[in-house]
Tab-separated table of C-alpha atoms in Angstrom:
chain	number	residue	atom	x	y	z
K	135	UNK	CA	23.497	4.467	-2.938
K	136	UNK	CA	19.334	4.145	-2.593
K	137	UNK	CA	17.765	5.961	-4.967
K	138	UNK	CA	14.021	6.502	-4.692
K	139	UNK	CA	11.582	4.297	-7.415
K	140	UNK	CA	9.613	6.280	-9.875
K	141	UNK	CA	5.961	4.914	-8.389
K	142	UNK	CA	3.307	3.618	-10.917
K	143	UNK	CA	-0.030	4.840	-11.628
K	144	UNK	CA	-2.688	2.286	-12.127
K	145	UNK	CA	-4.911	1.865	-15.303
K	146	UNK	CA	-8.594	0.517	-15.074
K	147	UNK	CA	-8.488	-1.358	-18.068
K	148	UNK	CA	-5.443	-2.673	-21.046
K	149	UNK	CA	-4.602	0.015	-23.384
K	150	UNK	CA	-2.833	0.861	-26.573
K	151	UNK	CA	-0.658	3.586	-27.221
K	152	UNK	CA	1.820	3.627	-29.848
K	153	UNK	CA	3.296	6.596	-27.382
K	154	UNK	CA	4.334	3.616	-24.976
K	155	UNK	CA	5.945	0.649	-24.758
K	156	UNK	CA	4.195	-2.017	-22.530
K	157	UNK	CA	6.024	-4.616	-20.444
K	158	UNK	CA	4.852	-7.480	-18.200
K	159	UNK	CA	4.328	-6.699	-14.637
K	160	UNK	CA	7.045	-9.043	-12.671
K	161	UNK	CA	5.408	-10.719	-9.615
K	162	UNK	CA	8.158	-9.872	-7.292
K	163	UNK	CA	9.535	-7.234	-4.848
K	164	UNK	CA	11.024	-3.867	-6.614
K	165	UNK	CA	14.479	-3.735	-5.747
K	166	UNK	CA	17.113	-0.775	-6.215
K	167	UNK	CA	20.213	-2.595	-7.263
K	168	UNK	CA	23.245	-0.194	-6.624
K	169	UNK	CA	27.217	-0.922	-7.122
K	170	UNK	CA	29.951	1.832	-6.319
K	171	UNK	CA	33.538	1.108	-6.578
K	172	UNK	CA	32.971	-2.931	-6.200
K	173	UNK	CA	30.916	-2.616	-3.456
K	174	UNK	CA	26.962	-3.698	-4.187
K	175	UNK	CA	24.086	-2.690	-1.930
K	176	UNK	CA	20.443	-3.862	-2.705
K	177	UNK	CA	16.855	-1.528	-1.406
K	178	UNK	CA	13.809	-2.373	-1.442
K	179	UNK	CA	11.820	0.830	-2.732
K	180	UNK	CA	11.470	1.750	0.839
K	181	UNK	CA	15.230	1.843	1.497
K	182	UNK	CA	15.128	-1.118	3.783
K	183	UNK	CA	18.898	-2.777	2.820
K	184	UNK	CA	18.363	-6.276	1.648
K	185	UNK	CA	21.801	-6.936	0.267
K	186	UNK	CA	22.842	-10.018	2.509
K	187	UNK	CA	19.695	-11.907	1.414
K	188	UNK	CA	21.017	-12.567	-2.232
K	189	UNK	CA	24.235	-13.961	-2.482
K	190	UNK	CA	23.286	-14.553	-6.453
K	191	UNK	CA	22.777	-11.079	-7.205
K	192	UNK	CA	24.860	-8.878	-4.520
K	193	UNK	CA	28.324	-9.773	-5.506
K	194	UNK	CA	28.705	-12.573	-3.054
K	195	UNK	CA	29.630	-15.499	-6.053
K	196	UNK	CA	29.033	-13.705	-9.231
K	197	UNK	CA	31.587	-11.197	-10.975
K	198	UNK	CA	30.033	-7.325	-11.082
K	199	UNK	CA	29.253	-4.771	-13.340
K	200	UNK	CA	32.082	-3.499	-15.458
K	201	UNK	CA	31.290	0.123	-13.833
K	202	UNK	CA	29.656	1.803	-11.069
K	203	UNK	CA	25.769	1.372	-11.805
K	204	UNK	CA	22.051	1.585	-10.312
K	205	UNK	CA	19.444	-0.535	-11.432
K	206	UNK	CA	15.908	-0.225	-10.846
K	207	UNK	CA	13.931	-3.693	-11.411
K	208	UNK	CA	12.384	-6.949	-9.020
K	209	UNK	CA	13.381	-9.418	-7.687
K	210	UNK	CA	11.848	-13.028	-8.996
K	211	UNK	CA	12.133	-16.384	-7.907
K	212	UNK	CA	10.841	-18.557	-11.499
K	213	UNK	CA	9.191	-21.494	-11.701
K	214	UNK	CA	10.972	-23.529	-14.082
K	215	UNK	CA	7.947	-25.350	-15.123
K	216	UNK	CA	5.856	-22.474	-15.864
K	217	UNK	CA	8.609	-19.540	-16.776
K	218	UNK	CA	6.617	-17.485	-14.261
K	219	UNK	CA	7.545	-15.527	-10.889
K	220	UNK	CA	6.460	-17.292	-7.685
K	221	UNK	CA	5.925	-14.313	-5.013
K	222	UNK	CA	5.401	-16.574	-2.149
K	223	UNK	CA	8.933	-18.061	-2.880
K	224	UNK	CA	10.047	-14.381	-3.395
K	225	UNK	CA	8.683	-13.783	-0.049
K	226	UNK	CA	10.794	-16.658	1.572
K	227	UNK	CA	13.954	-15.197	0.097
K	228	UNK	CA	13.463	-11.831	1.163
K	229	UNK	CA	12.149	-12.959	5.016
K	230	UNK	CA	15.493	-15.220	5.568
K	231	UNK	CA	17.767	-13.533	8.074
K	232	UNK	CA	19.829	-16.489	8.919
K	233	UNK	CA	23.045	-16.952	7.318
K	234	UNK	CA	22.828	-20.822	6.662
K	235	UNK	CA	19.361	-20.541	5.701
K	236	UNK	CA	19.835	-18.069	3.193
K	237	UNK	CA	22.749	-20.239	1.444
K	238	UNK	CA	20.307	-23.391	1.350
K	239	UNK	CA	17.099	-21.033	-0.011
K	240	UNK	CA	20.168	-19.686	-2.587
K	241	UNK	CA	20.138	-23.415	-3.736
K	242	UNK	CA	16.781	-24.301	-3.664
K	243	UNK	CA	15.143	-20.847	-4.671
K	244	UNK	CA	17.100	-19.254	-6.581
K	245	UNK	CA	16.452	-15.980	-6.830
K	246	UNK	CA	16.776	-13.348	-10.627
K	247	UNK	CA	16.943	-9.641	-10.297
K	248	UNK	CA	14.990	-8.800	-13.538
K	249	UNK	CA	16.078	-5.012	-14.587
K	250	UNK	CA	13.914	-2.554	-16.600
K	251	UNK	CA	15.678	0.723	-15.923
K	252	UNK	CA	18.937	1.931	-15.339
K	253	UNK	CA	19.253	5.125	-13.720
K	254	UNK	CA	23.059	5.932	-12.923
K	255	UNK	CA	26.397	4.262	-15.196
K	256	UNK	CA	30.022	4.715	-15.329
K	257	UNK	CA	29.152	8.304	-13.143
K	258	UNK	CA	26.693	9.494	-15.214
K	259	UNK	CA	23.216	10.421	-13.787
K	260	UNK	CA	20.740	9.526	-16.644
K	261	UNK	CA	17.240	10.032	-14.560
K	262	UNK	CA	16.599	13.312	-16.810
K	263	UNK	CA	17.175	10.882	-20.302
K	264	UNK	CA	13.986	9.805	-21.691
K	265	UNK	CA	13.256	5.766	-21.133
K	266	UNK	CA	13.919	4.572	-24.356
K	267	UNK	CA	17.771	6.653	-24.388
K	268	UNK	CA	17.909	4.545	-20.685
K	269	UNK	CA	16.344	1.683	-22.286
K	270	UNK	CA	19.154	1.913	-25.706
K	271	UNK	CA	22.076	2.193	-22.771
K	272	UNK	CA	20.623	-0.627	-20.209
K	273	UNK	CA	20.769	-3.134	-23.549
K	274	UNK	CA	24.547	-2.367	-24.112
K	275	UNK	CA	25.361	-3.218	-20.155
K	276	UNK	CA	26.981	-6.750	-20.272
K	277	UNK	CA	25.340	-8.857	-17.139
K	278	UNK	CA	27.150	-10.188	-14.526
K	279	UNK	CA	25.686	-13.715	-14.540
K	280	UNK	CA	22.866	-15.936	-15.371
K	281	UNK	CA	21.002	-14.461	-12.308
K	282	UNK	CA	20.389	-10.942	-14.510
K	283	UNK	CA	17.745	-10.479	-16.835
K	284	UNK	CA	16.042	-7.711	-18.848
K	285	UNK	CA	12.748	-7.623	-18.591
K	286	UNK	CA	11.315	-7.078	-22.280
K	287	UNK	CA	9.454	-5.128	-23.782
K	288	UNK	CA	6.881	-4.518	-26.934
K	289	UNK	CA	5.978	-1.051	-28.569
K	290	UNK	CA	2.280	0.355	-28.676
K	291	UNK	CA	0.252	-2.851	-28.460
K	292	UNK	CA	-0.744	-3.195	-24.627
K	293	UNK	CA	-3.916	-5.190	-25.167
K	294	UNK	CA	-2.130	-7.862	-27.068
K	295	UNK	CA	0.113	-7.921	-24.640
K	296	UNK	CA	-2.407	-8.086	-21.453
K	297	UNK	CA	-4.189	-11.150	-23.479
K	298	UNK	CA	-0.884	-12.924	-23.602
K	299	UNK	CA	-0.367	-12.225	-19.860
K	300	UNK	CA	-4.073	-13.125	-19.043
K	301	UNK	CA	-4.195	-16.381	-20.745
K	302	UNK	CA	-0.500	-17.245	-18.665
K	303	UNK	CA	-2.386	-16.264	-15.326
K	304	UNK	CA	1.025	-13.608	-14.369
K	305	UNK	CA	-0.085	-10.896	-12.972
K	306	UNK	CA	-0.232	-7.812	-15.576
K	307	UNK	CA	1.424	-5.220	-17.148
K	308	UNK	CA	3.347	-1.615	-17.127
K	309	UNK	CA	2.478	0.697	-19.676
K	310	UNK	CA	5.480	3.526	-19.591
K	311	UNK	CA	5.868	6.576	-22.448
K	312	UNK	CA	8.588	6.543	-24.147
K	313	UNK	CA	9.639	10.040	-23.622
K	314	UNK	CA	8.985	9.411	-19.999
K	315	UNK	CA	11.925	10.776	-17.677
K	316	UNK	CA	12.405	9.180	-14.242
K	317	UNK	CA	10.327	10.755	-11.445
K	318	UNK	CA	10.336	10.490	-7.620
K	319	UNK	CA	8.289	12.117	-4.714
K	320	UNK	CA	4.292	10.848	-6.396
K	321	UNK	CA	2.768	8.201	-8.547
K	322	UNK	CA	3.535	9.309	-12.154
K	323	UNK	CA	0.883	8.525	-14.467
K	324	UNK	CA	3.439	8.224	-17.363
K	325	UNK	CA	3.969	4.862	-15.893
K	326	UNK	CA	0.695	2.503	-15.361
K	327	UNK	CA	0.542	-0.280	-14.498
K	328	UNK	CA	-2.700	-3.093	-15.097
K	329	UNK	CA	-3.659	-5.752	-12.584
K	330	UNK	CA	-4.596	-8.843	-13.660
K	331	UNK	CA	-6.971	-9.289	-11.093
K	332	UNK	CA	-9.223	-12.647	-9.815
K	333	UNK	CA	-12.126	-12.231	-8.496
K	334	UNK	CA	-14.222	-14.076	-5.595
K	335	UNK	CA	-17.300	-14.080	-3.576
K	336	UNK	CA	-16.912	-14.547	0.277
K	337	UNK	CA	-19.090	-14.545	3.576
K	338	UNK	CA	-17.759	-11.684	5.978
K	339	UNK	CA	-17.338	-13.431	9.446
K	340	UNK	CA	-15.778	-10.799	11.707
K	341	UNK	CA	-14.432	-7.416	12.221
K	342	UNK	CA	-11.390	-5.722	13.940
K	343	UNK	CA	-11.978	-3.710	16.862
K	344	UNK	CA	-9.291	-0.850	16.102
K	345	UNK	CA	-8.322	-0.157	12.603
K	346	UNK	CA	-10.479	-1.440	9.513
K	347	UNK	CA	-10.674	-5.038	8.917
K	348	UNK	CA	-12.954	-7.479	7.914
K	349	UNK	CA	-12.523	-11.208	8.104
K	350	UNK	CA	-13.431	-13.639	5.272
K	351	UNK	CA	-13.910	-16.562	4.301
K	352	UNK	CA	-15.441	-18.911	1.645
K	353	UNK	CA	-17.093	-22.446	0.542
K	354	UNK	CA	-15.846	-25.102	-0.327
K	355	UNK	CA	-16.171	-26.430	-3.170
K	356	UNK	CA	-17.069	-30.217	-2.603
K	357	UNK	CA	-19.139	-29.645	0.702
K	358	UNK	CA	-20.965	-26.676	2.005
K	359	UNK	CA	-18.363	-25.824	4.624
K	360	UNK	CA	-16.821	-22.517	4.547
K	361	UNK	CA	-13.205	-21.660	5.593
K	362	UNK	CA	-11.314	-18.566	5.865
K	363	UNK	CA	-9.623	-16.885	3.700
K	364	UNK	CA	-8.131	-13.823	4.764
K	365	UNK	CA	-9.170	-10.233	5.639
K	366	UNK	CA	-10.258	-7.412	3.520
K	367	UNK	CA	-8.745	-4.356	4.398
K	368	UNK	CA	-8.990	-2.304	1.018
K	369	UNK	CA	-11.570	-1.090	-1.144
K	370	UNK	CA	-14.603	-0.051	1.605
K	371	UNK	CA	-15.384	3.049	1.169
K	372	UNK	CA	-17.741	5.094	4.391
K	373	UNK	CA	-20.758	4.235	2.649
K	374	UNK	CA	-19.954	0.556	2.445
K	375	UNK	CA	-18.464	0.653	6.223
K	376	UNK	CA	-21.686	2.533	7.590
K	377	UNK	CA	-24.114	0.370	5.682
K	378	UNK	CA	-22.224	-2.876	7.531
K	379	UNK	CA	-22.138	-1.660	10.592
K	380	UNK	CA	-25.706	-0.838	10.778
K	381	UNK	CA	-26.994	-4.658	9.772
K	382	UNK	CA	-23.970	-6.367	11.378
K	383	UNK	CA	-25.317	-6.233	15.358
K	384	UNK	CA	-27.481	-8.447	15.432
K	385	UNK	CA	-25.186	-11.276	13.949
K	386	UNK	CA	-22.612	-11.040	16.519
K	387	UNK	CA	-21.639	-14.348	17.881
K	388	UNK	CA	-18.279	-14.070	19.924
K	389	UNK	CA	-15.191	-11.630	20.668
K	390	UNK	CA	-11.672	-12.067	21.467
K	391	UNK	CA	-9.008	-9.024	22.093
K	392	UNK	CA	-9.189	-8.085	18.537
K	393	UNK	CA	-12.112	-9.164	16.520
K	394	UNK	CA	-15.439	-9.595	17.066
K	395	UNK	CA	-17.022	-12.934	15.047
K	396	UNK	CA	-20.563	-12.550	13.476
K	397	UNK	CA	-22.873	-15.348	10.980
K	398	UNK	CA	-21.833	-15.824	7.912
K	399	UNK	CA	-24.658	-14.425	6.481
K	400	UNK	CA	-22.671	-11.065	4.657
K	401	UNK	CA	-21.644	-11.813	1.362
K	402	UNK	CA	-19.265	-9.540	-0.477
K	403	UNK	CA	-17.577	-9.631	-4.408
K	404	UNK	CA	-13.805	-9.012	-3.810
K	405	UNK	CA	-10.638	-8.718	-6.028
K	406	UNK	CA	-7.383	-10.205	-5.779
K	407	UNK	CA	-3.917	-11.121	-7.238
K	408	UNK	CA	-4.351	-14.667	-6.749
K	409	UNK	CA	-4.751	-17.571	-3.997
K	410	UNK	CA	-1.979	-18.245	-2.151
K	411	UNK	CA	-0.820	-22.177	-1.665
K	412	UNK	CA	-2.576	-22.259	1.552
K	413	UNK	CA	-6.155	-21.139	0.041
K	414	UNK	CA	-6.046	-17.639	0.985
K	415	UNK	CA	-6.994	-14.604	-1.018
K	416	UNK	CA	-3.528	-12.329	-1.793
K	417	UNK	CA	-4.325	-8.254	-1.346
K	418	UNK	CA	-7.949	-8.452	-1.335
K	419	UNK	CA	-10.208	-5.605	-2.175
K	420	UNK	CA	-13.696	-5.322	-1.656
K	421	UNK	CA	-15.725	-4.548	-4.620
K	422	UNK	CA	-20.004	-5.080	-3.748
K	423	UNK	CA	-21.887	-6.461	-1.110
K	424	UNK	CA	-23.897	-9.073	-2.421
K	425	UNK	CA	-27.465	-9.396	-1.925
């Protein structure tokens, strides 16, 4: 059964609270995990079923749960080297439709479903519980296999925490209250989460003709070549948009069906979760013009 995810808030900055506990942000896709009478289905937190592509975690070759259960939690695909959640990798797990490409990726990427809330066991709905009653029952639950984990968690000191995370480059962390019950339906700001953001300059070198977009890209570092790297499609607010549109005519060099391609000559400060292995900015979001 699909149960809808409490959503996160988001926090500005690390915090303390001895009111919370504080857990690392997984780099992964939120997955509802739930098993009824022997039978496991897996959501992602827009009820899109995903069961069939994880054979490690949906019953396919591991034992189950002792009882009926739903999880809340991600799915992670760890580096070994590092001890740290690869979301491209995740990515390639959860795109395989295939059957024979989903057993090799099961192989070659394996994939964890890291749990930090349990929100139905043994027929017993414990949403209205307070987390750490959910969190005392979740650490009694024996695991099916090797491909569970809990994700853990520390009491009060969320800037310690966030320096930890920082200096590992992973990508934040969840601040939750303790006496926090689990909500649907809107972003609760009992839970909060903090992005461990990069940051970049870039060169704006085109724009979508239909809904807002504007392509990027930046130098390279050993020559003064610039290449792209991605599109920004967050963060602009109408003064931003008018004030680009306004200079941007003049610098128009070329069109196809959906963009139109100016001069490099815009510079912009953006955030971002990270590059991705091919050089391109992940979930960028515009922050200044530079000038």
């Amino acid at each position: 059964m699909f149960i809808e995810p409490m959503l996160l808030a988001t926090a500005k900055t690390p915090f303390s609270d001895l009111h919370y506990i504080f857990e690392p942000k997984i780099d992964g896709h939120r997955l509802i995990y739930s098993q009824q009478k022997d039978t496991v289905r897996l959501y992602t937190r827009n009820n899109n079923d995903c069961t069939r592509q994880y054979p490690e975690i949906n019953g396919t070759t591991n034992v189950l749960f002792p009882h009926d259960i739903v999880l809340d939690g991600e799915v992670a695909c760890v580096d070994p080297a590092t001890g740290i959640s690869d979301f491209e990798s995740v990515m390639i797990r959860f795109q395989a439709k295939k059957a024979d490409k989903i057993t090799g990726l099961t192989a070659t990427l394996p994939s964890t479903f890291v749990i930090f809330d349990v929100l139905q066991y043994n027929g017993k709905d414990l949403r209205a519980l307070r987390l750490m009653e959910r969190k005392e029952i979740l650490s009694t639950i024996p695991l099916p296999s090797s491909s569970f984990g809990i994700v853990p968690f520390i009491e009060g000191a969320g800037e310690a925490l966030y320096t930890q995370i920082k200096e590992r480059n992973m990508e934040g962390i969840v601040g939750k209250r303790k006496d926090s019950v689990y909500e649907t339906g809107r972003r609760s700001d009992k839970w909060r989460k903090v992005i461990n953001w990069s940051y970049s300059e870039v060169f704006i070198t085109g724009y979508r003709k239909e809904e807002f977009g504007w392509l990027v890209a930046v130098s390279e570092s050993h020559n003064a070549k610039i290449r792209p790297a991605g599109i920004i499609e967050l963060g602009a607010n109408p003064t931003h948009k008018k004030a680009f549109y306004n200079v941007v005519k003049p610098l128009i060099i070329g069109e196809d069906r959906n963009f139109v391609y100016v001069e490099p000559r815009i510079r912009a400060r953006v955030k971002m979760r990270n590059w991705t292995r091919s050089g391109m900015l992940r979930s960028p979001v515009f922050i200044e013009f530079i000038v």
